[in-house]
mmCIF file of C-alpha atoms in Angstrom:
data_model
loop_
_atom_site.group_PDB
_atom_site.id
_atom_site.type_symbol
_atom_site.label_atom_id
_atom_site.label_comp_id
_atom_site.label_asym_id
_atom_site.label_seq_id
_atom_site.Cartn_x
_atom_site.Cartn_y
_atom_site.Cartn_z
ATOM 1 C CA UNK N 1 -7.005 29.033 22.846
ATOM 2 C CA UNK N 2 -3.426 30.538 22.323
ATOM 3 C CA UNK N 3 -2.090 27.009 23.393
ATOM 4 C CA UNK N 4 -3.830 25.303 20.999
ATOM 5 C CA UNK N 5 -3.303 27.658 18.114
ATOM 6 C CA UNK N 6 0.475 27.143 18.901
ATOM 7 C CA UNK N 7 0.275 23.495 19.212
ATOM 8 C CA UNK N 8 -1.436 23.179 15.718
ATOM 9 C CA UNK N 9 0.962 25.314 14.200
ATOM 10 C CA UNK N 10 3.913 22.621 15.585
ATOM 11 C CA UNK N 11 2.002 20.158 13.903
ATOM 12 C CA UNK N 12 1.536 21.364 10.404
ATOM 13 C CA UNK N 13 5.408 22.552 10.801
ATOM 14 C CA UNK N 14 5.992 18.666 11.628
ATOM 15 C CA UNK N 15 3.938 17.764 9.167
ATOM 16 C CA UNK N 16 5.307 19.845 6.233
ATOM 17 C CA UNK N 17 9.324 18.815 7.258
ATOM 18 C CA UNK N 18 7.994 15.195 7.530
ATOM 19 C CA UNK N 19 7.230 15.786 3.391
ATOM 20 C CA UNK N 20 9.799 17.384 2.863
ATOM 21 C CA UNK N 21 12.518 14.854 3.795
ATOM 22 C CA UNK N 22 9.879 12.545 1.880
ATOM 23 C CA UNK N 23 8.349 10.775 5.001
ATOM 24 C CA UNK N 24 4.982 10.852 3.343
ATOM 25 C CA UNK N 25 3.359 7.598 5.261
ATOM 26 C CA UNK N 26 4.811 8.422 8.536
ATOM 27 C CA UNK N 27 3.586 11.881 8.283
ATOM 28 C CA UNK N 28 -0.063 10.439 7.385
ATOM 29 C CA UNK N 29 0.230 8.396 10.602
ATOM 30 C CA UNK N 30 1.213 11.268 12.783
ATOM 31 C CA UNK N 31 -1.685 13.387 11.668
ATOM 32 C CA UNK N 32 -4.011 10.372 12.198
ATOM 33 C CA UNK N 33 -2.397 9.709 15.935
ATOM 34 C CA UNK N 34 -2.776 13.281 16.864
ATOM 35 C CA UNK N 35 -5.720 13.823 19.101
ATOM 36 C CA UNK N 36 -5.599 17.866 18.654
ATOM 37 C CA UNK N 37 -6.442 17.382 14.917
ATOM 38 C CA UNK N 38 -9.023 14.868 15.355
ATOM 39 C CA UNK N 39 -12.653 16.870 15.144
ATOM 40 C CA UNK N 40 -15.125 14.584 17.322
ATOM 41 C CA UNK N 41 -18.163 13.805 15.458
ATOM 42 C CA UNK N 42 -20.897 11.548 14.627
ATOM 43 C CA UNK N 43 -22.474 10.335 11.129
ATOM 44 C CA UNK N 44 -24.988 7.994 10.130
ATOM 45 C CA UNK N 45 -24.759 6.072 6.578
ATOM 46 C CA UNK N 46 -27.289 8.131 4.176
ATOM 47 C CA UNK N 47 -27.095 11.420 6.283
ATOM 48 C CA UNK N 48 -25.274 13.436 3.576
ATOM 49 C CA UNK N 49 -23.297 16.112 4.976
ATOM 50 C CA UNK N 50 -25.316 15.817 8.568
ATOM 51 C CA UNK N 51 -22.947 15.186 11.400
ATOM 52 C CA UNK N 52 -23.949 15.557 14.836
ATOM 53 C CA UNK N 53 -21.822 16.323 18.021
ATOM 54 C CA UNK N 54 -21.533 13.808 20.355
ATOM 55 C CA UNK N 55 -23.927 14.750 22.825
ATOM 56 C CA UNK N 56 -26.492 15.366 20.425
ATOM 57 C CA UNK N 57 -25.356 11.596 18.744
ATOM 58 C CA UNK N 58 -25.866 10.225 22.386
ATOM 59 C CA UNK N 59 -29.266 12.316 22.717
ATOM 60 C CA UNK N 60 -30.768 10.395 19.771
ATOM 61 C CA UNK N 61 -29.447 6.925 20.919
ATOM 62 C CA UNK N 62 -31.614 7.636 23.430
ATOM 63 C CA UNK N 63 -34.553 9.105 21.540
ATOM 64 C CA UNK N 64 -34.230 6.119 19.070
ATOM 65 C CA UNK N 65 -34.055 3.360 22.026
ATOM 66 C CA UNK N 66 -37.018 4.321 23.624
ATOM 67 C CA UNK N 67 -38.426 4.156 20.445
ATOM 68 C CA UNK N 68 -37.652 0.629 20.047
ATOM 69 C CA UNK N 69 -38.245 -0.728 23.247
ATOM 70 C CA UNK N 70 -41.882 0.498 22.540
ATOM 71 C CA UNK N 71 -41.930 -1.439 19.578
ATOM 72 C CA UNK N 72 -42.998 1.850 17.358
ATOM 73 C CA UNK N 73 -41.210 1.694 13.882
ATOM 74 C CA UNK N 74 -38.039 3.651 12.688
ATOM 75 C CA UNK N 75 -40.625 6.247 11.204
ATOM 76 C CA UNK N 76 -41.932 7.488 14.542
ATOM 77 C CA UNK N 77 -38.034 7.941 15.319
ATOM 78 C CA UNK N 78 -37.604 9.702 12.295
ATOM 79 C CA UNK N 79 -40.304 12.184 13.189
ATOM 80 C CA UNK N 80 -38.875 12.725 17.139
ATOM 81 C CA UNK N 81 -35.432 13.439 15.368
ATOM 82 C CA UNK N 82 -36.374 15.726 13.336
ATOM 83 C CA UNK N 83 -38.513 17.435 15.817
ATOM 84 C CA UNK N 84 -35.472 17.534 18.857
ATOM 85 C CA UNK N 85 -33.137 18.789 16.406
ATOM 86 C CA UNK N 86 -35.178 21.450 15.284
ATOM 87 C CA UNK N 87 -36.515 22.256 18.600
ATOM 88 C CA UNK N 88 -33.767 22.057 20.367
ATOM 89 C CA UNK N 89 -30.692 21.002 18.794
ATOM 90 C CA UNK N 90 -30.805 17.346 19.868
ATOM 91 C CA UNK N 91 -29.809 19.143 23.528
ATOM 92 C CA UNK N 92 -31.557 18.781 26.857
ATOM 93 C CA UNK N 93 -31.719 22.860 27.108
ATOM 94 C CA UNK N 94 -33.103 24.103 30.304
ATOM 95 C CA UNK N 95 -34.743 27.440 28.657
ATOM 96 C CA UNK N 96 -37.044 28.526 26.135
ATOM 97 C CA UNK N 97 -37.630 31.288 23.327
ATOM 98 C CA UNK N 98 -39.676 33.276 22.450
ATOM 99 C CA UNK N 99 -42.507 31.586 21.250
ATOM 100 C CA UNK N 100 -42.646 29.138 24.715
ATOM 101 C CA UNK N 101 -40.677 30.934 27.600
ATOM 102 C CA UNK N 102 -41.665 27.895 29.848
ATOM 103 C CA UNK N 103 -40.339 24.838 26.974
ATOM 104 C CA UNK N 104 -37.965 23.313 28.203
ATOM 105 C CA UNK N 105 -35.693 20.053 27.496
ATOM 106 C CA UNK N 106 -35.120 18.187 24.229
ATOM 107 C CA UNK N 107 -38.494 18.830 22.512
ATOM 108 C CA UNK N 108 -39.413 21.737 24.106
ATOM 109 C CA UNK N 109 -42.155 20.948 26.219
ATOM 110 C CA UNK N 110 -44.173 23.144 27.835
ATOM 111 C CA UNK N 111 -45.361 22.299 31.573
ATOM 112 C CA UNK N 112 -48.250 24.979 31.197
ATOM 113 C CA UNK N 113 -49.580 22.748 28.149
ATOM 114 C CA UNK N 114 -50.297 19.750 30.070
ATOM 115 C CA UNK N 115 -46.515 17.924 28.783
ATOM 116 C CA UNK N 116 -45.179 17.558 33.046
ATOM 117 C CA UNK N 117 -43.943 19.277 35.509
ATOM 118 C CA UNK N 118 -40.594 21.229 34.529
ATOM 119 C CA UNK N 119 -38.503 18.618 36.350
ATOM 120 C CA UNK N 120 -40.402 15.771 34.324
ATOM 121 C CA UNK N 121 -39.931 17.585 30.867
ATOM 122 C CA UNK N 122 -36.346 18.329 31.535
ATOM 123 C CA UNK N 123 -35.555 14.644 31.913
ATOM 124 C CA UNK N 124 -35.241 13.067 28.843
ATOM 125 C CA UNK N 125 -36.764 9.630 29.204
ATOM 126 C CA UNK N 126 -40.010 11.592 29.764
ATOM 127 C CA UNK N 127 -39.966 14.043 27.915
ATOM 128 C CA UNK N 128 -39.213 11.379 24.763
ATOM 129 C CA UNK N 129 -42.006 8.683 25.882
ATOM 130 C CA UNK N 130 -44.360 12.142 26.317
ATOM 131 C CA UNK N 131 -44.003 13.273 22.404
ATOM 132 C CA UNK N 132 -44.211 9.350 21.518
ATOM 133 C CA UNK N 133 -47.556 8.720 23.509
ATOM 134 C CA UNK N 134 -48.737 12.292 21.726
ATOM 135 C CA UNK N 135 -47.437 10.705 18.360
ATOM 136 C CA UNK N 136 -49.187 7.541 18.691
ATOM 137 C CA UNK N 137 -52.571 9.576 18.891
ATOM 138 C CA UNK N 138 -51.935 11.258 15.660
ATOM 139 C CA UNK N 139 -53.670 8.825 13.003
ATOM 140 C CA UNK N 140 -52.105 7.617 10.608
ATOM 141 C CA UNK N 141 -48.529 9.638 11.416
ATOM 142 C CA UNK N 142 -46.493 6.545 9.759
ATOM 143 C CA UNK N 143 -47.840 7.595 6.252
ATOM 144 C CA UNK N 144 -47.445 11.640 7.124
ATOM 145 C CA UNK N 145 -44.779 13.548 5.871
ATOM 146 C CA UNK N 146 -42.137 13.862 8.784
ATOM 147 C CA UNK N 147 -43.121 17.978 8.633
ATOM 148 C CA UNK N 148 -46.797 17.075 8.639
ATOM 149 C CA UNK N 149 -46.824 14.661 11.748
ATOM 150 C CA UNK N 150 -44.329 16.717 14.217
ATOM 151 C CA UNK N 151 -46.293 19.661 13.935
ATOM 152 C CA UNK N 152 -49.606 17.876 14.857
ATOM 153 C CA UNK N 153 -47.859 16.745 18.191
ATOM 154 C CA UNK N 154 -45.791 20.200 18.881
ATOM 155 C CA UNK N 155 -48.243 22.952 17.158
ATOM 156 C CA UNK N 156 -45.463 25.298 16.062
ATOM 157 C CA UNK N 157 -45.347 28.682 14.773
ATOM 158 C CA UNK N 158 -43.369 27.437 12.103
ATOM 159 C CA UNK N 159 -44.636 24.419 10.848
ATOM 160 C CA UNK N 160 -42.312 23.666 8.007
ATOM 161 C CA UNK N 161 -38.872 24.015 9.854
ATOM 162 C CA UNK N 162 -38.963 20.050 10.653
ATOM 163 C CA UNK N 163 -38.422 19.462 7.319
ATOM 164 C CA UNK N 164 -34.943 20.300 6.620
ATOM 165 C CA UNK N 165 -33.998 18.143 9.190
ATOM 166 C CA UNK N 166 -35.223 14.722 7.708
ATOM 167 C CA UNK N 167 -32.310 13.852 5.919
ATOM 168 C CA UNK N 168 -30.752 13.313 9.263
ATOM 169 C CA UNK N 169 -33.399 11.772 11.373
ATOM 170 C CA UNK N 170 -33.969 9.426 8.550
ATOM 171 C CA UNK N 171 -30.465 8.557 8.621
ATOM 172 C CA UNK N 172 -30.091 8.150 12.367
ATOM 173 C CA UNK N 173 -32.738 6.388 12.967
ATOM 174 C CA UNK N 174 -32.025 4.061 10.414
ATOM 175 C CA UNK N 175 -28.836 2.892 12.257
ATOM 176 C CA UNK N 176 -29.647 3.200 15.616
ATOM 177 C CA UNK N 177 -33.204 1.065 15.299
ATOM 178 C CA UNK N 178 -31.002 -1.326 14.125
ATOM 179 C CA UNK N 179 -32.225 -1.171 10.495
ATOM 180 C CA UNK N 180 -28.969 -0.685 8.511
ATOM 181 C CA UNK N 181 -26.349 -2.122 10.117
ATOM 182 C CA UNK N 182 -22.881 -0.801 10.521
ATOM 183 C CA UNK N 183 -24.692 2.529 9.592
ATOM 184 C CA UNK N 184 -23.110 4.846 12.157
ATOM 185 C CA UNK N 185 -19.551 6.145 13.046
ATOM 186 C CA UNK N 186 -17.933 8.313 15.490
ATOM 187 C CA UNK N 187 -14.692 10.172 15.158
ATOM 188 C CA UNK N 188 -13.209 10.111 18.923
ATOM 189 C CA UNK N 189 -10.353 11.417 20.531
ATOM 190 C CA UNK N 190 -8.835 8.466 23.514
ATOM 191 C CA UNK N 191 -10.663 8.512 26.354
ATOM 192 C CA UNK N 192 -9.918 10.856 29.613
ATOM 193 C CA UNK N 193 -11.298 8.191 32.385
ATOM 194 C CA UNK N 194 -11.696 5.072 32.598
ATOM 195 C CA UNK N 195 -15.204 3.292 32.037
ATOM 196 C CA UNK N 196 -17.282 1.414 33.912
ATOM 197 C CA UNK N 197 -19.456 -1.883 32.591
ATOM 198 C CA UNK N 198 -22.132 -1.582 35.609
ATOM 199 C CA UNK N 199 -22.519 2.697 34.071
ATOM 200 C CA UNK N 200 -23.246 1.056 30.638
ATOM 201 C CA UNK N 201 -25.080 -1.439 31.633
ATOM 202 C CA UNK N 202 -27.645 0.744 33.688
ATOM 203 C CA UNK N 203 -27.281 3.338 30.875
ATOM 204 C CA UNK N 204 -28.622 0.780 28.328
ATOM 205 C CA UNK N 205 -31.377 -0.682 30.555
ATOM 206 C CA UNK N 206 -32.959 2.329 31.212
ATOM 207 C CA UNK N 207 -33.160 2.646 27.430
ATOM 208 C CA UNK N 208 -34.079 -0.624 25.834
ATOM 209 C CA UNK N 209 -35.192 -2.273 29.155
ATOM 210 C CA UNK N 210 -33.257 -4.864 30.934
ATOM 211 C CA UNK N 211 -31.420 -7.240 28.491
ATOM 212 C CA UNK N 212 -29.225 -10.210 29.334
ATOM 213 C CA UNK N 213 -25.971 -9.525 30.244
ATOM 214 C CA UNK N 214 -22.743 -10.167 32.011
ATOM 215 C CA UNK N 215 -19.152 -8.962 32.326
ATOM 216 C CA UNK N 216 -15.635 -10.398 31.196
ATOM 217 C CA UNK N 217 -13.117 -7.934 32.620
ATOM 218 C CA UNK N 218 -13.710 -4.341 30.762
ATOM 219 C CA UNK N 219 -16.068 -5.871 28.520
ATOM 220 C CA UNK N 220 -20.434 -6.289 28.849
ATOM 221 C CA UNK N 221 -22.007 -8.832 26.883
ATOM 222 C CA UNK N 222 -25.344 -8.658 25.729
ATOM 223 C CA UNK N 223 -27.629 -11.363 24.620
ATOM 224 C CA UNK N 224 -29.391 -9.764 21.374
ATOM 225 C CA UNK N 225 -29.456 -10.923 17.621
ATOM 226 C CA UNK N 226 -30.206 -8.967 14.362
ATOM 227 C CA UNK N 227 -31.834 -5.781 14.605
ATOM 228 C CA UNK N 228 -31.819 -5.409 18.669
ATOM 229 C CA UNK N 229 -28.175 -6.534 18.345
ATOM 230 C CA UNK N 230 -26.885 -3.166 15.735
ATOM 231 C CA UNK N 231 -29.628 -1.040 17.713
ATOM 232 C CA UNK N 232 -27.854 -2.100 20.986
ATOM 233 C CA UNK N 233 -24.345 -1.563 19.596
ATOM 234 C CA UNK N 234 -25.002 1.774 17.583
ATOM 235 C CA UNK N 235 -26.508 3.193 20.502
ATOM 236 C CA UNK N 236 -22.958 2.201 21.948
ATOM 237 C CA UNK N 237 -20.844 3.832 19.795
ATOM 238 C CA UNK N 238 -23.489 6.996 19.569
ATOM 239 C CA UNK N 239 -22.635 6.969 23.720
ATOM 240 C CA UNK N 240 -19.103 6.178 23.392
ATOM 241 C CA UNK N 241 -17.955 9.413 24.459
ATOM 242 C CA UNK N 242 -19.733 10.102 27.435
ATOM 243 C CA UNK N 243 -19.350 6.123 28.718
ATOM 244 C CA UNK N 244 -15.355 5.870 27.847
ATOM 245 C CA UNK N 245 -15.853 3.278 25.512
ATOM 246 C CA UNK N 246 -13.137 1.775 23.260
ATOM 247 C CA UNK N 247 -15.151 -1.053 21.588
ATOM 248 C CA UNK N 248 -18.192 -2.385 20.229
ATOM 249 C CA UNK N 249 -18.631 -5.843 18.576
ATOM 250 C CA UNK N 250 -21.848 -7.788 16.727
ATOM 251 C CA UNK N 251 -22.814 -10.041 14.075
ATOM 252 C CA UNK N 252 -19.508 -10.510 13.117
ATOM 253 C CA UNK N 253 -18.421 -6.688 12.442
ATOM 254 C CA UNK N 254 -15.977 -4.599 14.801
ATOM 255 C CA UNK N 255 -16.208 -0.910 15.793
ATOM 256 C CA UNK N 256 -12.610 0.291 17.398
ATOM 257 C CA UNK N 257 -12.194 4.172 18.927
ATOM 258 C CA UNK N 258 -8.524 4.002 18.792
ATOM 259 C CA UNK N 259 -8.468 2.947 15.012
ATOM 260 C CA UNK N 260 -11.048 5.297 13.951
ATOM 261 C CA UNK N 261 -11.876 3.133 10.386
ATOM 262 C CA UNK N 262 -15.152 2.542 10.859
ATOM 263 C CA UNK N 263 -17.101 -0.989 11.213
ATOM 264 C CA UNK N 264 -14.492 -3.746 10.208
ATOM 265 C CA UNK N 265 -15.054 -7.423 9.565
ATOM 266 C CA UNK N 266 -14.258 -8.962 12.617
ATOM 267 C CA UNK N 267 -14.398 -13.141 13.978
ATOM 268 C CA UNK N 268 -17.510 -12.069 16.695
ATOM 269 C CA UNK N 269 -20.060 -14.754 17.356
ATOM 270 C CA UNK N 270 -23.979 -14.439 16.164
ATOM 271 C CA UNK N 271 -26.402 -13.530 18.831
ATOM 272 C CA UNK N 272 -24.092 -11.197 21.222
ATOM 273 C CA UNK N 273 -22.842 -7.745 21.602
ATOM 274 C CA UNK N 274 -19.408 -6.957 23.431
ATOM 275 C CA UNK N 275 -18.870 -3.759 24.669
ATOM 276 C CA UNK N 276 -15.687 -2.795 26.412
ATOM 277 C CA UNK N 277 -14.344 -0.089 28.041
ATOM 278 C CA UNK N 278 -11.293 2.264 28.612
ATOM 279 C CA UNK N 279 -9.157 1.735 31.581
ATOM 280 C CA UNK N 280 -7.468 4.034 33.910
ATOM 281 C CA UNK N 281 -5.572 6.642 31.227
ATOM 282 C CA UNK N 282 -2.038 6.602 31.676
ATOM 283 C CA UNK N 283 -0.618 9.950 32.616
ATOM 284 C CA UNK N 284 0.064 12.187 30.151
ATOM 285 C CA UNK N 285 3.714 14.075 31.142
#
């Protein structure tokens, strides 16, 4: 902690004799180069103030993909949102409170309530298509206030706490079911490893289901168009931290780590989604 406190302190020092000496722009470019400054983060377009960490970001790719290889709308991944993040923080936590000592996993599940065994409910696949199968039994839940229809599936002491989470879920689900494109960004430091197309690859088909792909180098292309296509490549950039990747590309828009501006216009073809990753870092002295 002392190493970083003195490392920040160089760089405002830097920065302020860089201002000085009237090197305005090439102080702005050292600030935006510097990876101990950069605060890694995810937000979705329409989330207000509501970042989420990366691991959380990544936790409701995957919430949100299952969602839409199920073919349930963007409101039933509004309502498991809301619900994960208030029941767990959008984390795969592997205890409970006080309320549930044996919940467990991202919606806190409870094995002695019929949800799985504690190894099912701690894996997140399961434990996401469990609260969607209990969702899907609640009548009507596309119509029900995001409050209303998460506390029918996870009967909680307090019923209205999902609701000051729906600003987010809304948001994030939005983008990553594909329905507003270019909706979400993530603020990244350069990758520590390299990546791996076959990781991604078995990452993404174990979320959406197999889709067509093959590899060019670093780079996975995916056969998918409109909204699969932005669901497929926001889920990317959601998992971009975990997978070391550097790129994402569809319907003719560009999503760069390294230049950390967002979705840019960019010359990619209809119908595809390229996805590359980082190689081997070079050694830092």
């Amino acid at each position: 902690m002392a190493r970083r406190g003195s490392l920040r302190r160089r760089f405002v020092l830097l920065l302020t004799l860089a201002m000085v000496t009237g090197g305005t722009f090439t102080a702005m470019a050292f600030v935006q180069r510097s990876e101990v400054l950069i605060t890694e983060h995810c937000t979705a377009a329409g989330g207000g103030s509501s970042d989420l960490a990366t691991d959380q970001a990544a936790n409701a790719g995957l919430i949100t993909a299952v969602a839409v290889r199920r073919g349930l709308p963007a409101r039933a991944a509004s309502i498991a949102l809301a619900t994960a993040m208030q029941e767990s923080k959008l984390r795969n936590i592997g205890h409970g409170d006080q309320a549930g000592p044996d919940s467990r996993g991202l919606f806190q599940q409870r094995p002695s309530q019929g949800w799985g065994t504690l190894e099912q409910v701690m894996d997140p696949y399961h434990a996401t298509n469990a609260f969607y199968d209990a969702l899907a039994k609640v009548p009507g839940y596309e119509a029900l206030d995001i409050t209303v229809a998460a506390q029918r599936v996870q009967r909680s002491a307090y019923p209205d706490a999902y609701a000051q989470h729906e600003v987010m879920a809304r948001a994030f689900a939005s983008s990553l079911t594909g329905q507003t494109p270019a909706g979400l960004d993530c603020s990244l430091r350069d990758p520590d490893a390299a990546g791996d197309t076959a990781a991604v690859q078995e990452r993404l088909a174990a979320a959406f289901g197999g889709l067509p792909a093959s590899t060019e180098g670093r780079t996975l292309l995916l056969d998918a168009e409109g909204t699969q296509a932005w669901a497929v490549a926001q889920w990317a950039v959601a998992n971009a931290k975990a997978l070391s990747i550097t790129e994402v590309q569809a319907e003719g828009r560009s999503w760069s780590r390294q230049a950390r501006n967002g979705w840019q216009s960019a010359d990619i073809p209809a119908g595809q989604v390229r996805v590359t990753v980082a190689e081997e870092p070079t050694p830092k002295p």
